[in-house]
XYZ file of C-alpha atoms in Angstrom:
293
model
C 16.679 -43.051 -90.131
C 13.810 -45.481 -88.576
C 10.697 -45.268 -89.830
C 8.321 -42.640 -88.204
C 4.810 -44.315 -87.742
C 3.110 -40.741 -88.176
C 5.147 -40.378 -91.216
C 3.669 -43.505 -92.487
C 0.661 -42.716 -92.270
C 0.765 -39.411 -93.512
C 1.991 -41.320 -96.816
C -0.442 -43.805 -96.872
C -3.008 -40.782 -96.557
C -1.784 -39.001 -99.294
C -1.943 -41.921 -101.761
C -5.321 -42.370 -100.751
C -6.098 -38.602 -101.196
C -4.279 -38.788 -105.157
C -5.865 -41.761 -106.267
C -9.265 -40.392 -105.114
C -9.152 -37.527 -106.835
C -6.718 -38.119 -109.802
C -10.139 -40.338 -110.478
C -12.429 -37.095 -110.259
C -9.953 -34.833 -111.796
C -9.774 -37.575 -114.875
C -13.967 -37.940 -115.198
C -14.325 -34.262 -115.210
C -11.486 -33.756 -118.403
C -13.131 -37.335 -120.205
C -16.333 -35.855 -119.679
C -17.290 -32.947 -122.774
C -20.811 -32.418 -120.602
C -19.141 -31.177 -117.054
C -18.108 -27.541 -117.786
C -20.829 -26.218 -116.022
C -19.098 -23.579 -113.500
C -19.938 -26.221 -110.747
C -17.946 -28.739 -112.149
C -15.291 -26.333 -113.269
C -15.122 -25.888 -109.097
C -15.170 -29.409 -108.474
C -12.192 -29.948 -110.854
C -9.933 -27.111 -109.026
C -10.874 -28.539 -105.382
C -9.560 -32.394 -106.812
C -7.132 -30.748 -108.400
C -5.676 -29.387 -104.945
C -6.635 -32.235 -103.320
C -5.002 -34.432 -105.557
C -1.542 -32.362 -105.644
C -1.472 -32.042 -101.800
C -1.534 -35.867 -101.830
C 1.129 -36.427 -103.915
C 3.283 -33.497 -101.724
C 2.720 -36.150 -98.739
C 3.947 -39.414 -100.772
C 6.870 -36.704 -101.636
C 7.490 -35.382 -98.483
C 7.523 -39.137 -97.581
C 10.068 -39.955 -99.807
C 12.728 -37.044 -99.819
C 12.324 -37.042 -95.975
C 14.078 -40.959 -96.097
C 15.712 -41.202 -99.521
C 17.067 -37.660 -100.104
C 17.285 -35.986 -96.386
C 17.842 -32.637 -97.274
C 16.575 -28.894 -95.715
C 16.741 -27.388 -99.153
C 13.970 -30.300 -100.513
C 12.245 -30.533 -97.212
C 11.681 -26.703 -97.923
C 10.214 -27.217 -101.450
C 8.167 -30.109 -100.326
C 6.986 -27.723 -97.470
C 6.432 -25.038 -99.830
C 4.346 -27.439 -102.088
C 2.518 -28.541 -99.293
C 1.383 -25.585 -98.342
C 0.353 -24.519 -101.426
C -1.585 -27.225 -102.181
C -3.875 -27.120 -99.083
C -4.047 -23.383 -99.463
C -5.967 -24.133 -103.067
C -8.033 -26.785 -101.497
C -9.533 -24.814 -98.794
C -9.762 -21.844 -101.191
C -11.589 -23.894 -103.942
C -13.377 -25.220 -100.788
C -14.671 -20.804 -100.155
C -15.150 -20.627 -104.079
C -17.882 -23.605 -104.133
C -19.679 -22.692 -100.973
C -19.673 -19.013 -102.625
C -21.199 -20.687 -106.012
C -23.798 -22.563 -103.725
C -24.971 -19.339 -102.147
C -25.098 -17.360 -105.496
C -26.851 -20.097 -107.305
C -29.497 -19.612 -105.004
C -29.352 -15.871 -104.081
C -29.143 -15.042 -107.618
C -31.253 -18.144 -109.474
C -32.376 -16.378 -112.265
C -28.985 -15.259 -113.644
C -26.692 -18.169 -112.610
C -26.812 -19.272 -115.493
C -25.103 -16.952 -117.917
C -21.330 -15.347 -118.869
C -21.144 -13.080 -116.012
C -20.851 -16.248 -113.701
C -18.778 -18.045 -115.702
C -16.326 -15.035 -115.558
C -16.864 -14.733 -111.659
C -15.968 -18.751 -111.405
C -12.871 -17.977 -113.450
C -11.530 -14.920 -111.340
C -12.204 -16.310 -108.106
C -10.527 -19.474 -109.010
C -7.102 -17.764 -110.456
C -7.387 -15.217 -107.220
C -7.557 -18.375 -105.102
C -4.608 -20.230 -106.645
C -2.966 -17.255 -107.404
C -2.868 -16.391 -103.103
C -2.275 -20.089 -102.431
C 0.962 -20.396 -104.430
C 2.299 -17.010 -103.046
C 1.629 -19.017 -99.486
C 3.625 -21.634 -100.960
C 6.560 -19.947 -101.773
C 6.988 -17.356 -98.587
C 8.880 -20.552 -97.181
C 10.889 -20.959 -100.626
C 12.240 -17.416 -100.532
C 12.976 -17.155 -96.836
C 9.981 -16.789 -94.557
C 11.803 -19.762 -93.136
C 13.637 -21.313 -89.948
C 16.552 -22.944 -91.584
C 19.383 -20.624 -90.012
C 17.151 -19.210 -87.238
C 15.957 -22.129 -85.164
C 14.492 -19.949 -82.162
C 11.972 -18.696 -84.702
C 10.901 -22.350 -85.829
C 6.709 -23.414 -85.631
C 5.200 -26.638 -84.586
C 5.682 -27.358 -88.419
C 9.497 -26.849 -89.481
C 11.027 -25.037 -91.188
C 8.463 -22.824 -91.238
C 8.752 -20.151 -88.712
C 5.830 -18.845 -86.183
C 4.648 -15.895 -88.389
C 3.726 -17.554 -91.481
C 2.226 -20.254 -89.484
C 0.084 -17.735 -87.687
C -0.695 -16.126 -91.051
C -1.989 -19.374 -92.213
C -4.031 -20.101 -89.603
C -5.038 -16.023 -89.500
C -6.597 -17.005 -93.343
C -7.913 -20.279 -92.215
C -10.411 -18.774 -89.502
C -11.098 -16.151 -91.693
C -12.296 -18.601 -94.609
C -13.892 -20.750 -91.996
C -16.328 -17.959 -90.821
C -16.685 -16.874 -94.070
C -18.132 -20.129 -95.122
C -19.952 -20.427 -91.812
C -22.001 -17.064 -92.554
C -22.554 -18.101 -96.398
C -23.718 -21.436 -95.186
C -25.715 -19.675 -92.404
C -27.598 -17.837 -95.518
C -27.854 -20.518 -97.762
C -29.731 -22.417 -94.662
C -31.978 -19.433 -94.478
C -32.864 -19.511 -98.275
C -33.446 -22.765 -98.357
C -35.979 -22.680 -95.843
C -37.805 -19.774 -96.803
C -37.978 -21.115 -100.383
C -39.369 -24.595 -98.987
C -41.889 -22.407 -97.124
C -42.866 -20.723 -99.839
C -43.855 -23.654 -101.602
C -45.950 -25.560 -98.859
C -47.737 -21.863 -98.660
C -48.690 -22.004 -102.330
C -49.818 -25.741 -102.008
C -52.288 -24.087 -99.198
C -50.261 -26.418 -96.364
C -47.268 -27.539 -94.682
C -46.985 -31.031 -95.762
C -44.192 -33.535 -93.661
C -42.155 -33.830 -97.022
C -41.434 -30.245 -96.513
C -40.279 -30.532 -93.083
C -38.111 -33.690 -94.356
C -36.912 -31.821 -97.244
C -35.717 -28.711 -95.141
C -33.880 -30.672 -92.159
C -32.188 -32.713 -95.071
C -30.886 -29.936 -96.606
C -29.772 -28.345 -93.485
C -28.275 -31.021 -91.871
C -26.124 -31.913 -95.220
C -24.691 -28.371 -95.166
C -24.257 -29.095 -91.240
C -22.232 -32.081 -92.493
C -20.022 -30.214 -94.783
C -18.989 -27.608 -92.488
C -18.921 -29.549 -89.746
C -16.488 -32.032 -91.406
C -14.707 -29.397 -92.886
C -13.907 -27.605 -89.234
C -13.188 -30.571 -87.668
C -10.632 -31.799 -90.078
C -9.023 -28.319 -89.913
C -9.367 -26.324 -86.599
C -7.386 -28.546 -84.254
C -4.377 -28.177 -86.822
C -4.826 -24.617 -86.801
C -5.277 -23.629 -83.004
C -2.536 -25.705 -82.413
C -0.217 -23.730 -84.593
C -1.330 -20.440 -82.735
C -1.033 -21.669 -79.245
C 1.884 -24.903 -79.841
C 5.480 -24.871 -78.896
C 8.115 -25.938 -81.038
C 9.620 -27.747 -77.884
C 6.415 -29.047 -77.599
C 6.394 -33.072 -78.838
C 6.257 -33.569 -82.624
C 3.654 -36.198 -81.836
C 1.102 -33.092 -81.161
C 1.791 -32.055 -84.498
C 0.993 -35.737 -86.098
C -2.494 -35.869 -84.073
C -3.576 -33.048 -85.595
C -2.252 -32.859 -88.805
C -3.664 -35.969 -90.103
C -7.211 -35.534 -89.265
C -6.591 -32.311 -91.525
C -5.442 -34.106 -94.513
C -8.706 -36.527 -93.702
C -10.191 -33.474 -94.863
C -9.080 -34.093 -98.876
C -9.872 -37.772 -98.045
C -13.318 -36.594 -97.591
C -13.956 -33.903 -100.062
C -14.764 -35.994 -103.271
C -16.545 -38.296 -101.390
C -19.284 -34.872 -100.852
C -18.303 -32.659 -103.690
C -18.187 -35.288 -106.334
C -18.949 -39.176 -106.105
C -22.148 -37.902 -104.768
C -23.193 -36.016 -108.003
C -25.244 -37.875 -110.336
C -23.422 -36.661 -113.643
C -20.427 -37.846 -112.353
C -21.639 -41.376 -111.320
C -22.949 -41.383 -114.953
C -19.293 -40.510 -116.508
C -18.113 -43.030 -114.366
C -20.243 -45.560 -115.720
C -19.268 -44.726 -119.018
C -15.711 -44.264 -118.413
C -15.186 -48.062 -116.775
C -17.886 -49.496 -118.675
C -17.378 -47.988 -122.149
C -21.470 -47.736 -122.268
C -24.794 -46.277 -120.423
C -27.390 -48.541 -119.790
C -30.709 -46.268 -120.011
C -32.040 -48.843 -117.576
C -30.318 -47.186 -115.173
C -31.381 -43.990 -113.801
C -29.534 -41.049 -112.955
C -31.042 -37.351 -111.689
C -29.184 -34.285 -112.647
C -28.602 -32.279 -109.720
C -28.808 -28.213 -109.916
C -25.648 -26.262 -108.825
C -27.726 -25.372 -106.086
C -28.004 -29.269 -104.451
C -26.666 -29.314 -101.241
């Protein structure tokens, strides 16, 4: 078959999205000093990020070298999956952010390590039964009438994705609501104890707020066009409505080390050492609190 422009750059997406992360997923296991819980949550969301890019370079590749529905299912299945864990891990690190500053005093101890852990095997746990509804017949493959905008899945368990995505959006959008509201009051509390309200405070709070702005922001825009249009699309509909919205979602894992990890000092330091072989103390690197936004 002729190549599918879409399809092309779907693929060349996903190779961007695996060699970004394969890089933060490899800092964070070379690296003995990131196994704080933050990091621990960094590492799942590359981890996602990085197999849902290599499900596009395979999608890619089965859809032209081994046309099959059987492997278009599993590829499907992975796919899904894979983003399921991404925007889960995605919940799990805005729910870190907002404990790390609800809860300051205790963050760091056993209990939270043991909270990181459970929400992170409930989230990929969830994610890969998503994946494998399609796998063991929540399909379209001998009912076509009951096809999606995204075949071979069929409208049901495209409208239970999307169900889960809004519901994880507002989720995040109240926690990030609170963690605004924290941050403020803290900030606040400190100009009050220095007897005024001095401009670095208002800098410091409109930085913080408009960073968390950023993530969610980038975060919905990447995802909420794919989703509404899998509630309100028609399979009749042009596959080219599928495409424009689809790839601005897998922008999304594009995106996410860019804020979650190349960002973080610690990790710029292990990636000095890890190309370089040595740290030069010359150069100066601030570690950032779980609770940097």
């Amino acid at each position: 078959a002729a190549l599918n422009p879409w399809d092309v750059m779907l693929c060349v997406s996903g190779t961007a999205i695996a060699c970004e992360n394969a890089l933060v997923v490899a800092i964070i296991c070379y690296s003995p000093s990131l196994r704080t819980p933050m990091f621990v949550l960094v590492g799942s969301l590359a981890t996602a990020d990085l197999l849902a890019g290599l499900g596009l370079i395979l999608n890619f590749v089965f859809q032209y070298v081994i046309p099959s529905e059987t492997v278009s299912l599993l590829t499907v299945g992975f796919l899904v999956a894979s983003f399921a864990a991404s925007v889960s891990s995605l919940l799990a690190i805005t729910v870190d952010r907002y404990l790390s500053l609800y809860n300051a005093l205790t963050y760091y101890s056993e209990r939270t390590v043991l909270c990181i852990h459970t929400m992170l095997a409930g989230a990929w746990g969830v994610s890969l039964c998503l994946g494998l509804l399609p796998v063991l017949g929540w399909n379209c493959l001998h009912d076509r009438t009951s096809c999606s905008v995204v075949r071979p899945l069929t409208k049901s368990n495209v409208t239970l994705l999307s169900a889960s995505f809004f519901l994880i959006f507002l989720i995040m959008l109240h926690l990030y609501i609170e963690i605004c509201k924290i941050v403020c009051r803290h900030a606040h509390q400190i100009a009050l104890q220095q007897h005024f309200l001095t401009a670095s405070h208002y800098v410091t709070t409109k930085k913080g707020v408009s960073t968390l702005a950023i993530i969610l922001g980038t975060f919905g825009a990447s995802w909420l066009p794919f989703a509404i249009y899998c509630v309100v699309g028609d399979p009749d509909y042009p596959s080219v409505y599928t495409y424009a919205t689809l790839l601005p979602a897998t922008y999304n894992s594009m995106i996410n080390p860019i804020i979650y990890a190349y960002r973080n000092q610690e990790i710029q330091r292990s990636m000095w050492v890890l190309f370089c072989g040595c740290f030069q103390a010359k150069v100066s690197f601030r570690s950032r609190s779980p609770s940097d936004v």
